[in-house]
Amino acid sequence: MTTTRERTGGPAIGRATRAREAPVEKKPRRGGQRRRAALAGLAFLLPALLIFGFFAWWPIAQSLVLAFQKTNLIAPAEWVGLRNFEILFSDPLLPRAALNTLWFTVLSLAIGLPVPLLCAVLMSELRRGGTLARVLAYLPVVVPPVVAVLLWKVFFNPGEGGAINALLGLVGLGPFPWLQSPDLAMPSLVVVATWSGAGTAILIYLAALTGVSTELYEAAELDGASVWQRIRSITLPQMRGVILVLLLLQIIGAIQVFTEPYVMTDGGPANATVTVLLMIYRYAFLFGNYGVATALSVLLAIVLVIVSAVYLRLTRSWSTR
Amino acid sequence: MHQRTRRALAALIAAPLLLGTAACTSAGGDASDGDAEQDVTITVMGKPAATNEAAVALFEEQVAAFEKEYPHITIEATDVPWDAKSFATRLAGGSAPTLLRVPLTEPPALIERGQVADIADVARELESFDKLNPRVMTFLERGDAVYGIPEKSYAFGLVYNRQLFEQAGLDPDRPPTTWDEVREYAAQISEKTGKTGFGEITTNNSGGWHLTGYSYTFGGRMIEQDSDGTWKAAFDDEPSREVLELWKAMRWEDDSMGAEVLGKQEDLVAAFSAGNVGMWISAPPDVYPNYINQGGDPDAFGAGPMPQGGGDATLAGATVLMVNATATQAEKDAAVKWIEWRALRPNVDLEAAAQTAEASAADGLPVGVPVLPIFDDATYEAYQEAIAEYVNVPVDAFAPYVASLSEFEYVPEPEVASQEIYAALDPLVQAVLTDPNADIDALLADAGNRVDTILAQHAS
């Protein structure tokens, strides 16, 4: 894959070289002009930076402060040191929520990664009806999440009349309690999350697939490669950059799962679907304890940063091979 | 850079900042106290849901009449109801209305967090203030300060479907009075009709709310206060165990509770209105208007006493009106005037009571639903007489419930951290109703620890 490495490395090296060469090339009297131009650029950027800083970075900085305070957002905040973290770590629900979140993440990767990829590969092979397939695949993304989730709640009705149970009943299975069962509730939520998120992933995979050179497939076909061999040796390696980015986004998204447990199970039954984000929500908006909620948010953010860094480190060699 | 460019750039940067400052200034300006008669606009909760057209029409008539009486006040009403989850968000975000309409479980935390205003100066001047039920007012007063006024109060009772009773061969005029009877009746209804014999709710803190109410009927309490003033969990005992064992038996031995046990009150109201549930526990006067609005058959509705397990007690609560802490003096005055107009006057001013009843009846709204009165008995009797000719609810269907109201002790919800406690109890109730092998002792011990932690945090 020499070509890929050159393509990836090329522009960066070029930029670096140009940057090094630049001072030598230009005449000294033009330096002031350049600096002024840079200053003007910065000045033009300033309003955007200020607005971005105010709406994006300021709340983050504020939340870091809030994690060490006790406040009801009306009376003046009071510094409490590490008290919020102490409360958090003494909460017996925290390990449960962390494990649940991990379980959700593992399940949603196990189902949520291969399904859209497989769909995209199959759809790219369609000779007819590709547009219709893409529309159908993307439709769940257009449905408002709460509506979709409530619809699924009806599908998951535990009685024999529930849509899924009725279907399974045709082949002599069930009825299953789905959301009413501590064991089945989380996998049920993963199915919903995968269903609602797959459309976007499929579109991205499809776009990436168009970038794979058809010559490679033709060559492979001439060599007598089977469909599976073509997918394994051409499609997947060619798409690995996209797959790795989507996988990371999926991990981050799964760890922050909220809508499904919030709307469908409220963390139940018996805490089987309480996630970290649901705990943050309850601390903040149910119990009015914003300090502890922010402390947990900060912890979650730290975990996400670590997970992302480790992930990028682990996959660096593979993604640039 | 040209001077002109620099100026333009400076203006570009300064404009948003100035706009921001201006916005802050105008917001701050509104907060200044002013003349009581100045023009004022208040936002109020309590507008009926848009689907209940008749109730909305009546509400709007009341608003129009109020604004005519007080031309300087403008009412902006919202039909967004109180919700355990979104309510705190709205308060924190500053988007909560001026007048808050909340269940009686909320005032302690709202008062403690400084999120509601002391309205003593205006409220004490109301003519009817002294007639308000002191048992409810205890929760709304702190020393001389008054933080709210009750709109209505309720006590738990049994809500049941008379038609399903008949179909199951039960006498609809004799609802069960003990939990043993409830279990027996529920099994019979399930077996004979195929419907849910006894419905239960377990999410959004409703599982904890019901466990609390049921435990009271066995003589239990959820929390208790030590001599040194600290609160601790008190439900790891026989009364709670009895309730959980009852649930377990009804769910797994009798299979009389249906398959859907992971819902909240609204879900069960819908299922009950559709005639799919035989019995459940709630505040019957509160359920009835929603039941009718969702197409429930008035003749099928029945309200019985809270089933007992030896405690002779029932959980009592109320809906109270409070004023947002961010309200100005003028807004506070206006809000209390509105409370009097909408919530108090129709109970004490007999002419207004009759007019409201007549208008409600004309719009097809339920009139004369028997309630737990927020005023003293004499006032309530006079009110009932005044509206007698417009009563259109099957009062007889409420008779067993009404007759029981004087028999039981009214026990309020947990005095501190009630919502947190309910949230901690939800998983316990869910475990018993979704896991046939749930270990009740272990679950109770676990929930007890959790509630103790909550109470300790609450005290710190």
PDB file of N, CA and C in Angstrom, chain A residues 36 39-40 43-44 46-47 50-51 70 72-74 83 87 90-93 153 157-159 179-182 262 264-271 281-290, chain B residues 1 5 9 12-13 16-17 83-89 91-92 112-115 203-205 259-264 267 325-326 419-420 423 426-427 430-431 434-435 450 453 456-457 460:
ATOM      1  N   ARG A  36       0.935  41.856   9.235  1.00  0.00           N
ATOM      2  CA  ARG A  36      -0.303  42.641   9.279  1.00  0.00           C
ATOM      3  C   ARG A  36      -1.468  41.845   8.701  1.00  0.00           C
ATOM      4  N   LEU A  39      -2.542  39.408  11.180  1.00  0.00           N
ATOM      5  CA  LEU A  39      -3.307  40.065  12.244  1.00  0.00           C
ATOM      6  C   LEU A  39      -4.720  40.377  11.780  1.00  0.00           C
ATOM      7  N   ALA A  40      -4.809  40.876  10.534  1.00  0.00           N
ATOM      8  CA  ALA A  40      -6.131  41.199   9.985  1.00  0.00           C
ATOM      9  C   ALA A  40      -6.984  39.940   9.923  1.00  0.00           C
ATOM     10  N   ALA A  43      -8.140  39.151  13.248  1.00  0.00           N
ATOM     11  CA  ALA A  43      -9.198  40.078  13.670  1.00  0.00           C
ATOM     12  C   ALA A  43     -10.533  39.697  13.038  1.00  0.00           C
ATOM     13  N   PHE A  44     -10.473  39.283  11.778  1.00  0.00           N
ATOM     14  CA  PHE A  44     -11.718  38.865  11.129  1.00  0.00           C
ATOM     15  C   PHE A  44     -12.274  37.605  11.783  1.00  0.00           C
ATOM     16  N   LEU A  46     -11.899  36.865  14.873  1.00  0.00           N
ATOM     17  CA  LEU A  46     -12.187  37.087  16.289  1.00  0.00           C
ATOM     18  C   LEU A  46     -13.667  36.965  16.677  1.00  0.00           C
ATOM     19  N   PRO A  47     -14.587  37.624  15.923  1.00  0.00           N
ATOM     20  CA  PRO A  47     -16.003  37.495  16.324  1.00  0.00           C
ATOM     21  C   PRO A  47     -16.453  36.037  16.375  1.00  0.00           C
ATOM     22  N   LEU A  50     -14.919  34.421  19.351  1.00  0.00           N
ATOM     23  CA  LEU A  50     -15.583  34.853  20.585  1.00  0.00           C
ATOM     24  C   LEU A  50     -16.910  34.121  20.760  1.00  0.00           C
ATOM     25  N   ILE A  51     -17.690  34.080  19.689  1.00  0.00           N
ATOM     26  CA  ILE A  51     -19.003  33.432  19.774  1.00  0.00           C
ATOM     27  C   ILE A  51     -18.844  31.943  20.054  1.00  0.00           C
ATOM     28  N   LYS A  70     -21.618  23.389  45.004  1.00  0.00           N
ATOM     29  CA  LYS A  70     -22.988  22.992  45.273  1.00  0.00           C
ATOM     30  C   LYS A  70     -23.847  24.183  44.861  1.00  0.00           C
ATOM     31  N   ASN A  72     -27.914  25.553  43.154  1.00  0.00           N
ATOM     32  CA  ASN A  72     -29.242  25.255  42.614  1.00  0.00           C
ATOM     33  C   ASN A  72     -29.514  26.166  41.423  1.00  0.00           C
ATOM     34  N   LEU A  73     -28.466  26.834  40.961  1.00  0.00           N
ATOM     35  CA  LEU A  73     -28.511  27.754  39.824  1.00  0.00           C
ATOM     36  C   LEU A  73     -29.330  29.010  40.128  1.00  0.00           C
ATOM     37  N   ILE A  74     -29.737  29.189  41.368  1.00  0.00           N
ATOM     38  CA  ILE A  74     -30.428  30.433  41.731  1.00  0.00           C
ATOM     39  C   ILE A  74     -29.605  31.147  42.806  1.00  0.00           C
ATOM     40  N   ARG A  83     -16.435  16.941  47.449  1.00  0.00           N
ATOM     41  CA  ARG A  83     -17.651  16.355  48.024  1.00  0.00           C
ATOM     42  C   ARG A  83     -18.537  15.705  46.952  1.00  0.00           C
ATOM     43  N   ILE A  87     -19.856  11.857  46.918  1.00  0.00           N
ATOM     44  CA  ILE A  87     -21.262  11.435  46.834  1.00  0.00           C
ATOM     45  C   ILE A  87     -21.426  10.446  45.683  1.00  0.00           C
ATOM     46  N   SER A  90     -19.977   7.037  46.361  1.00  0.00           N
ATOM     47  CA  SER A  90     -20.677   6.267  47.388  1.00  0.00           C
ATOM     48  C   SER A  90     -22.049   5.807  46.878  1.00  0.00           C
ATOM     49  N   ASP A  91     -22.388   6.209  45.645  1.00  0.00           N
ATOM     50  CA  ASP A  91     -23.681   5.810  45.094  1.00  0.00           C
ATOM     51  C   ASP A  91     -23.582   4.388  44.538  1.00  0.00           C
ATOM     52  N   PRO A  92     -24.307   3.445  45.159  1.00  0.00           N
ATOM     53  CA  PRO A  92     -24.185   2.051  44.703  1.00  0.00           C
ATOM     54  C   PRO A  92     -24.675   1.848  43.267  1.00  0.00           C
ATOM     55  N   LEU A  93     -25.380   2.835  42.731  1.00  0.00           N
ATOM     56  CA  LEU A  93     -25.906   2.685  41.376  1.00  0.00           C
ATOM     57  C   LEU A  93     -24.825   2.933  40.315  1.00  0.00           C
ATOM     58  N   LYS A 153     -41.762   0.800  21.447  1.00  0.00           N
ATOM     59  CA  LYS A 153     -42.335   0.368  22.728  1.00  0.00           C
ATOM     60  C   LYS A 153     -43.612  -0.436  22.458  1.00  0.00           C
ATOM     61  N   ASN A 157     -44.424  -4.765  22.929  1.00  0.00           N
ATOM     62  CA  ASN A 157     -45.466  -5.108  23.899  1.00  0.00           C
ATOM     63  C   ASN A 157     -45.306  -6.574  24.319  1.00  0.00           C
ATOM     64  N   PRO A 158     -45.286  -6.804  25.649  1.00  0.00           N
ATOM     65  CA  PRO A 158     -44.947  -8.147  26.112  1.00  0.00           C
ATOM     66  C   PRO A 158     -46.046  -9.184  25.882  1.00  0.00           C
ATOM     67  N   GLY A 159     -47.268  -8.732  25.612  1.00  0.00           N
ATOM     68  CA  GLY A 159     -48.354  -9.696  25.429  1.00  0.00           C
ATOM     69  C   GLY A 159     -48.247 -10.420  24.098  1.00  0.00           C
ATOM     70  N   LEU A 179     -39.015  -5.643  27.004  1.00  0.00           N
ATOM     71  CA  LEU A 179     -38.601  -4.564  27.903  1.00  0.00           C
ATOM     72  C   LEU A 179     -38.939  -4.851  29.362  1.00  0.00           C
ATOM     73  N   GLN A 180     -39.843  -5.787  29.600  1.00  0.00           N
ATOM     74  CA  GLN A 180     -40.263  -6.089  30.970  1.00  0.00           C
ATOM     75  C   GLN A 180     -39.304  -7.065  31.644  1.00  0.00           C
ATOM     76  N   SER A 181     -38.312  -7.547  30.894  1.00  0.00           N
ATOM     77  CA  SER A 181     -37.410  -8.529  31.465  1.00  0.00           C
ATOM     78  C   SER A 181     -36.033  -7.919  31.691  1.00  0.00           C
ATOM     79  N   PRO A 182     -35.473  -8.074  32.897  1.00  0.00           N
ATOM     80  CA  PRO A 182     -34.150  -7.506  33.165  1.00  0.00           C
ATOM     81  C   PRO A 182     -33.084  -8.028  32.190  1.00  0.00           C
ATOM     82  N   TYR A 262     -34.255   6.300  28.480  1.00  0.00           N
ATOM     83  CA  TYR A 262     -35.080   7.349  29.104  1.00  0.00           C
ATOM     84  C   TYR A 262     -36.543   7.190  28.707  1.00  0.00           C
ATOM     85  N   MET A 264     -37.997   4.511  26.869  1.00  0.00           N
ATOM     86  CA  MET A 264     -38.607   3.186  26.827  1.00  0.00           C
ATOM     87  C   MET A 264     -38.689   2.493  28.175  1.00  0.00           C
ATOM     88  N   THR A 265     -37.668   2.645  29.002  1.00  0.00           N
ATOM     89  CA  THR A 265     -37.651   1.841  30.233  1.00  0.00           C
ATOM     90  C   THR A 265     -37.452   2.661  31.498  1.00  0.00           C
ATOM     91  N   ASP A 266     -37.064   3.934  31.359  1.00  0.00           N
ATOM     92  CA  ASP A 266     -36.754   4.761  32.520  1.00  0.00           C
ATOM     93  C   ASP A 266     -35.709   4.068  33.406  1.00  0.00           C
ATOM     94  N   GLY A 267     -34.810   3.353  32.771  1.00  0.00           N
ATOM     95  CA  GLY A 267     -33.734   2.693  33.526  1.00  0.00           C
ATOM     96  C   GLY A 267     -34.115   1.309  34.043  1.00  0.00           C
ATOM     97  N   GLY A 268     -35.379   0.948  33.931  1.00  0.00           N
ATOM     98  CA  GLY A 268     -35.839  -0.331  34.472  1.00  0.00           C
ATOM     99  C   GLY A 268     -35.707  -1.446  33.477  1.00  0.00           C
ATOM    100  N   PRO A 269     -36.192  -2.642  33.737  1.00  0.00           N
ATOM    101  CA  PRO A 269     -36.678  -3.031  35.059  1.00  0.00           C
ATOM    102  C   PRO A 269     -35.536  -3.317  36.034  1.00  0.00           C
ATOM    103  N   ALA A 270     -35.761  -2.889  37.252  1.00  0.00           N
ATOM    104  CA  ALA A 270     -34.801  -3.108  38.330  1.00  0.00           C
ATOM    105  C   ALA A 270     -33.384  -2.662  37.950  1.00  0.00           C
ATOM    106  N   ASN A 271     -33.284  -1.441  37.426  1.00  0.00           N
ATOM    107  CA  ASN A 271     -31.993  -0.820  37.088  1.00  0.00           C
ATOM    108  C   ASN A 271     -31.252  -1.533  35.956  1.00  0.00           C
ATOM    109  N   TYR A 281     -28.620  12.701  34.209  1.00  0.00           N
ATOM    110  CA  TYR A 281     -29.900  13.391  34.037  1.00  0.00           C
ATOM    111  C   TYR A 281     -30.698  13.399  35.340  1.00  0.00           C
ATOM    112  N   ARG A 282     -30.756  12.230  35.986  1.00  0.00           N
ATOM    113  CA  ARG A 282     -31.530  12.165  37.226  1.00  0.00           C
ATOM    114  C   ARG A 282     -30.938  13.054  38.306  1.00  0.00           C
ATOM    115  N   TYR A 283     -29.592  13.010  38.441  1.00  0.00           N
ATOM    116  CA  TYR A 283     -28.952  13.850  39.458  1.00  0.00           C
ATOM    117  C   TYR A 283     -29.285  15.313  39.217  1.00  0.00           C
ATOM    118  N   ALA A 284     -29.191  15.736  37.941  1.00  0.00           N
ATOM    119  CA  ALA A 284     -29.384  17.153  37.641  1.00  0.00           C
ATOM    120  C   ALA A 284     -30.847  17.546  37.700  1.00  0.00           C
ATOM    121  N   PHE A 285     -31.661  16.833  36.955  1.00  0.00           N
ATOM    122  CA  PHE A 285     -32.995  17.361  36.712  1.00  0.00           C
ATOM    123  C   PHE A 285     -34.085  16.699  37.534  1.00  0.00           C
ATOM    124  N   LEU A 286     -33.772  15.614  38.197  1.00  0.00           N
ATOM    125  CA  LEU A 286     -34.774  14.995  39.055  1.00  0.00           C
ATOM    126  C   LEU A 286     -34.503  15.382  40.502  1.00  0.00           C
ATOM    127  N   PHE A 287     -33.210  15.338  40.872  1.00  0.00           N
ATOM    128  CA  PHE A 287     -32.855  15.619  42.258  1.00  0.00           C
ATOM    129  C   PHE A 287     -32.294  17.027  42.446  1.00  0.00           C
ATOM    130  N   GLY A 288     -32.118  17.762  41.344  1.00  0.00           N
ATOM    131  CA  GLY A 288     -31.636  19.138  41.459  1.00  0.00           C
ATOM    132  C   GLY A 288     -30.228  19.242  42.004  1.00  0.00           C
ATOM    133  N   ASN A 289     -29.435  18.163  41.882  1.00  0.00           N
ATOM    134  CA  ASN A 289     -28.073  18.187  42.390  1.00  0.00           C
ATOM    135  C   ASN A 289     -27.110  18.382  41.220  1.00  0.00           C
ATOM    136  N   TYR A 290     -26.978  19.652  40.805  1.00  0.00           N
ATOM    137  CA  TYR A 290     -26.219  19.934  39.588  1.00  0.00           C
ATOM    138  C   TYR A 290     -24.733  19.670  39.749  1.00  0.00           C
TER     139      TYR A 290
ATOM    140  N   MET B   1      -3.439  47.711   8.045  1.00  0.00           N
ATOM    141  CA  MET B   1      -4.899  47.713   7.892  1.00  0.00           C
ATOM    142  C   MET B   1      -5.413  49.158   7.848  1.00  0.00           C
ATOM    143  N   THR B   5     -11.207  49.992   7.837  1.00  0.00           N
ATOM    144  CA  THR B   5     -11.371  48.546   8.043  1.00  0.00           C
ATOM    145  C   THR B   5     -11.345  48.231   9.537  1.00  0.00           C
ATOM    146  N   LEU B   9     -14.189  46.573  11.719  1.00  0.00           N
ATOM    147  CA  LEU B   9     -13.898  45.345  12.462  1.00  0.00           C
ATOM    148  C   LEU B   9     -14.278  45.502  13.937  1.00  0.00           C
ATOM    149  N   LEU B  12     -17.847  45.341  14.312  1.00  0.00           N
ATOM    150  CA  LEU B  12     -18.305  43.962  14.143  1.00  0.00           C
ATOM    151  C   LEU B  12     -18.156  43.166  15.442  1.00  0.00           C
ATOM    152  N   ILE B  13     -17.024  43.411  16.100  1.00  0.00           N
ATOM    153  CA  ILE B  13     -16.779  42.687  17.348  1.00  0.00           C
ATOM    154  C   ILE B  13     -17.646  43.245  18.470  1.00  0.00           C
ATOM    155  N   PRO B  16     -22.104  42.503  18.746  1.00  0.00           N
ATOM    156  CA  PRO B  16     -22.739  41.406  19.471  1.00  0.00           C
ATOM    157  C   PRO B  16     -22.594  41.532  20.983  1.00  0.00           C
ATOM    158  N   LEU B  17     -21.413  42.061  21.391  1.00  0.00           N
ATOM    159  CA  LEU B  17     -21.193  42.199  22.834  1.00  0.00           C
ATOM    160  C   LEU B  17     -22.172  43.199  23.426  1.00  0.00           C
ATOM    161  N   ASP B  83     -44.039  17.526  35.591  1.00  0.00           N
ATOM    162  CA  ASP B  83     -43.467  16.225  35.302  1.00  0.00           C
ATOM    163  C   ASP B  83     -42.207  16.090  36.146  1.00  0.00           C
ATOM    164  N   ALA B  84     -42.123  14.956  36.834  1.00  0.00           N
ATOM    165  CA  ALA B  84     -41.007  14.767  37.770  1.00  0.00           C
ATOM    166  C   ALA B  84     -39.663  15.040  37.104  1.00  0.00           C
ATOM    167  N   LYS B  85     -39.561  14.771  35.814  1.00  0.00           N
ATOM    168  CA  LYS B  85     -38.263  14.888  35.159  1.00  0.00           C
ATOM    169  C   LYS B  85     -38.004  16.266  34.564  1.00  0.00           C
ATOM    170  N   SER B  86     -38.968  16.753  33.770  1.00  0.00           N
ATOM    171  CA  SER B  86     -38.667  17.977  33.036  1.00  0.00           C
ATOM    172  C   SER B  86     -38.832  19.226  33.900  1.00  0.00           C
ATOM    173  N   PHE B  87     -39.537  19.092  35.011  1.00  0.00           N
ATOM    174  CA  PHE B  87     -39.874  20.271  35.782  1.00  0.00           C
ATOM    175  C   PHE B  87     -38.635  20.972  36.348  1.00  0.00           C
ATOM    176  N   ALA B  88     -37.731  20.151  36.939  1.00  0.00           N
ATOM    177  CA  ALA B  88     -36.519  20.731  37.515  1.00  0.00           C
ATOM    178  C   ALA B  88     -35.668  21.389  36.433  1.00  0.00           C
ATOM    179  N   THR B  89     -35.688  20.803  35.243  1.00  0.00           N
ATOM    180  CA  THR B  89     -34.933  21.368  34.125  1.00  0.00           C
ATOM    181  C   THR B  89     -35.445  22.759  33.800  1.00  0.00           C
ATOM    182  N   LEU B  91     -37.110  24.819  35.722  1.00  0.00           N
ATOM    183  CA  LEU B  91     -36.807  25.774  36.785  1.00  0.00           C
ATOM    184  C   LEU B  91     -35.363  26.238  36.684  1.00  0.00           C
ATOM    185  N   ALA B  92     -34.478  25.264  36.475  1.00  0.00           N
ATOM    186  CA  ALA B  92     -33.058  25.584  36.400  1.00  0.00           C
ATOM    187  C   ALA B  92     -32.761  26.435  35.166  1.00  0.00           C
ATOM    188  N   GLU B 112     -36.660  24.612  50.009  1.00  0.00           N
ATOM    189  CA  GLU B 112     -35.279  24.482  50.467  1.00  0.00           C
ATOM    190  C   GLU B 112     -34.290  25.017  49.434  1.00  0.00           C
ATOM    191  N   ARG B 113     -34.571  24.784  48.162  1.00  0.00           N
ATOM    192  CA  ARG B 113     -33.661  25.250  47.109  1.00  0.00           C
ATOM    193  C   ARG B 113     -33.885  26.718  46.750  1.00  0.00           C
ATOM    194  N   GLY B 114     -34.840  27.348  47.393  1.00  0.00           N
ATOM    195  CA  GLY B 114     -35.079  28.762  47.102  1.00  0.00           C
ATOM    196  C   GLY B 114     -35.663  28.997  45.726  1.00  0.00           C
ATOM    197  N   GLN B 115     -36.391  28.026  45.225  1.00  0.00           N
ATOM    198  CA  GLN B 115     -36.925  28.170  43.865  1.00  0.00           C
ATOM    199  C   GLN B 115     -38.345  28.735  43.844  1.00  0.00           C
ATOM    200  N   THR B 203     -42.750   3.065  36.736  1.00  0.00           N
ATOM    201  CA  THR B 203     -41.664   3.956  36.281  1.00  0.00           C
ATOM    202  C   THR B 203     -41.979   5.411  36.624  1.00  0.00           C
ATOM    203  N   ASN B 204     -40.983   6.277  36.366  1.00  0.00           N
ATOM    204  CA  ASN B 204     -41.126   7.709  36.674  1.00  0.00           C
ATOM    205  C   ASN B 204     -41.492   7.932  38.134  1.00  0.00           C
ATOM    206  N   ASN B 205     -40.925   7.146  39.011  1.00  0.00           N
ATOM    207  CA  ASN B 205     -41.127   7.242  40.457  1.00  0.00           C
ATOM    208  C   ASN B 205     -42.488   6.729  40.920  1.00  0.00           C
ATOM    209  N   ALA B 259     -49.251  -8.380  31.509  1.00  0.00           N
ATOM    210  CA  ALA B 259     -47.829  -8.511  31.169  1.00  0.00           C
ATOM    211  C   ALA B 259     -47.119  -7.166  31.197  1.00  0.00           C
ATOM    212  N   GLU B 260     -47.886  -6.089  31.086  1.00  0.00           N
ATOM    213  CA  GLU B 260     -47.293  -4.751  30.978  1.00  0.00           C
ATOM    214  C   GLU B 260     -47.214  -4.120  32.372  1.00  0.00           C
ATOM    215  N   VAL B 261     -46.037  -4.190  32.980  1.00  0.00           N
ATOM    216  CA  VAL B 261     -45.912  -3.618  34.323  1.00  0.00           C
ATOM    217  C   VAL B 261     -44.882  -2.495  34.372  1.00  0.00           C
ATOM    218  N   LEU B 262     -44.313  -2.169  33.209  1.00  0.00           N
ATOM    219  CA  LEU B 262     -43.268  -1.143  33.204  1.00  0.00           C
ATOM    220  C   LEU B 262     -43.821   0.158  32.615  1.00  0.00           C
ATOM    221  N   GLY B 263     -44.831   0.709  33.249  1.00  0.00           N
ATOM    222  CA  GLY B 263     -45.425   1.931  32.718  1.00  0.00           C
ATOM    223  C   GLY B 263     -45.599   2.979  33.796  1.00  0.00           C
ATOM    224  N   LYS B 264     -46.144   4.130  33.385  1.00  0.00           N
ATOM    225  CA  LYS B 264     -46.413   5.185  34.356  1.00  0.00           C
ATOM    226  C   LYS B 264     -47.914   5.463  34.381  1.00  0.00           C
ATOM    227  N   ASP B 267     -50.038   5.789  31.243  1.00  0.00           N
ATOM    228  CA  ASP B 267     -50.228   4.540  30.502  1.00  0.00           C
ATOM    229  C   ASP B 267     -51.399   3.748  31.084  1.00  0.00           C
ATOM    230  N   ALA B 325     -39.605  31.810  42.241  1.00  0.00           N
ATOM    231  CA  ALA B 325     -38.776  32.725  43.033  1.00  0.00           C
ATOM    232  C   ALA B 325     -38.301  33.923  42.222  1.00  0.00           C
ATOM    233  N   THR B 326     -38.285  33.791  40.905  1.00  0.00           N
ATOM    234  CA  THR B 326     -37.792  34.899  40.088  1.00  0.00           C
ATOM    235  C   THR B 326     -38.875  35.955  39.820  1.00  0.00           C
ATOM    236  N   GLN B 419     -39.161  12.476  46.150  1.00  0.00           N
ATOM    237  CA  GLN B 419     -38.965  11.986  44.773  1.00  0.00           C
ATOM    238  C   GLN B 419     -37.730  11.101  44.656  1.00  0.00           C
ATOM    239  N   GLU B 420     -36.651  11.479  45.380  1.00  0.00           N
ATOM    240  CA  GLU B 420     -35.437  10.644  45.347  1.00  0.00           C
ATOM    241  C   GLU B 420     -35.739   9.270  45.943  1.00  0.00           C
ATOM    242  N   ALA B 423     -37.683   7.297  43.515  1.00  0.00           N
ATOM    243  CA  ALA B 423     -36.812   6.843  42.423  1.00  0.00           C
ATOM    244  C   ALA B 423     -35.985   5.636  42.862  1.00  0.00           C
ATOM    245  N   ASP B 426     -38.401   2.510  42.888  1.00  0.00           N
ATOM    246  CA  ASP B 426     -38.892   2.000  41.598  1.00  0.00           C
ATOM    247  C   ASP B 426     -38.241   0.665  41.207  1.00  0.00           C
ATOM    248  N   PRO B 427     -36.883   0.583  41.250  1.00  0.00           N
ATOM    249  CA  PRO B 427     -36.236  -0.679  40.833  1.00  0.00           C
ATOM    250  C   PRO B 427     -36.662  -1.870  41.689  1.00  0.00           C
ATOM    251  N   GLN B 430     -40.043  -2.865  40.433  1.00  0.00           N
ATOM    252  CA  GLN B 430     -39.870  -3.471  39.101  1.00  0.00           C
ATOM    253  C   GLN B 430     -39.283  -4.870  39.206  1.00  0.00           C
ATOM    254  N   ALA B 431     -38.325  -5.041  40.125  1.00  0.00           N
ATOM    255  CA  ALA B 431     -37.684  -6.353  40.266  1.00  0.00           C
ATOM    256  C   ALA B 431     -38.715  -7.405  40.650  1.00  0.00           C
ATOM    257  N   THR B 434     -40.991  -8.124  37.616  1.00  0.00           N
ATOM    258  CA  THR B 434     -40.438  -8.627  36.349  1.00  0.00           C
ATOM    259  C   THR B 434     -39.558  -9.861  36.536  1.00  0.00           C
ATOM    260  N   ASP B 435     -39.222 -10.175  37.796  1.00  0.00           N
ATOM    261  CA  ASP B 435     -38.360 -11.330  38.023  1.00  0.00           C
ATOM    262  C   ASP B 435     -39.042 -12.289  39.004  1.00  0.00           C
ATOM    263  N   ARG B 450     -29.760   2.416  50.005  1.00  0.00           N
ATOM    264  CA  ARG B 450     -29.765   3.496  49.024  1.00  0.00           C
ATOM    265  C   ARG B 450     -30.517   4.715  49.566  1.00  0.00           C
ATOM    266  N   THR B 453     -28.489   6.508  52.120  1.00  0.00           N
ATOM    267  CA  THR B 453     -27.473   7.350  51.474  1.00  0.00           C
ATOM    268  C   THR B 453     -28.103   8.658  50.996  1.00  0.00           C
ATOM    269  N   ALA B 456     -28.810  10.863  53.941  1.00  0.00           N
ATOM    270  CA  ALA B 456     -27.580  11.433  54.504  1.00  0.00           C
ATOM    271  C   ALA B 456     -27.093  12.586  53.636  1.00  0.00           C
ATOM    272  N   GLN B 457     -27.148  12.394  52.318  1.00  0.00           N
ATOM    273  CA  GLN B 457     -26.734  13.465  51.409  1.00  0.00           C
ATOM    274  C   GLN B 457     -27.649  14.668  51.548  1.00  0.00           C
ATOM    275  N   SER B 460     -26.697  16.733  54.472  1.00  0.00           N
ATOM    276  CA  SER B 460     -25.387  17.404  54.479  1.00  0.00           C
ATOM    277  C   SER B 460     -25.421  18.707  53.697  1.00  0.00           C
TER     278      SER B 460
END
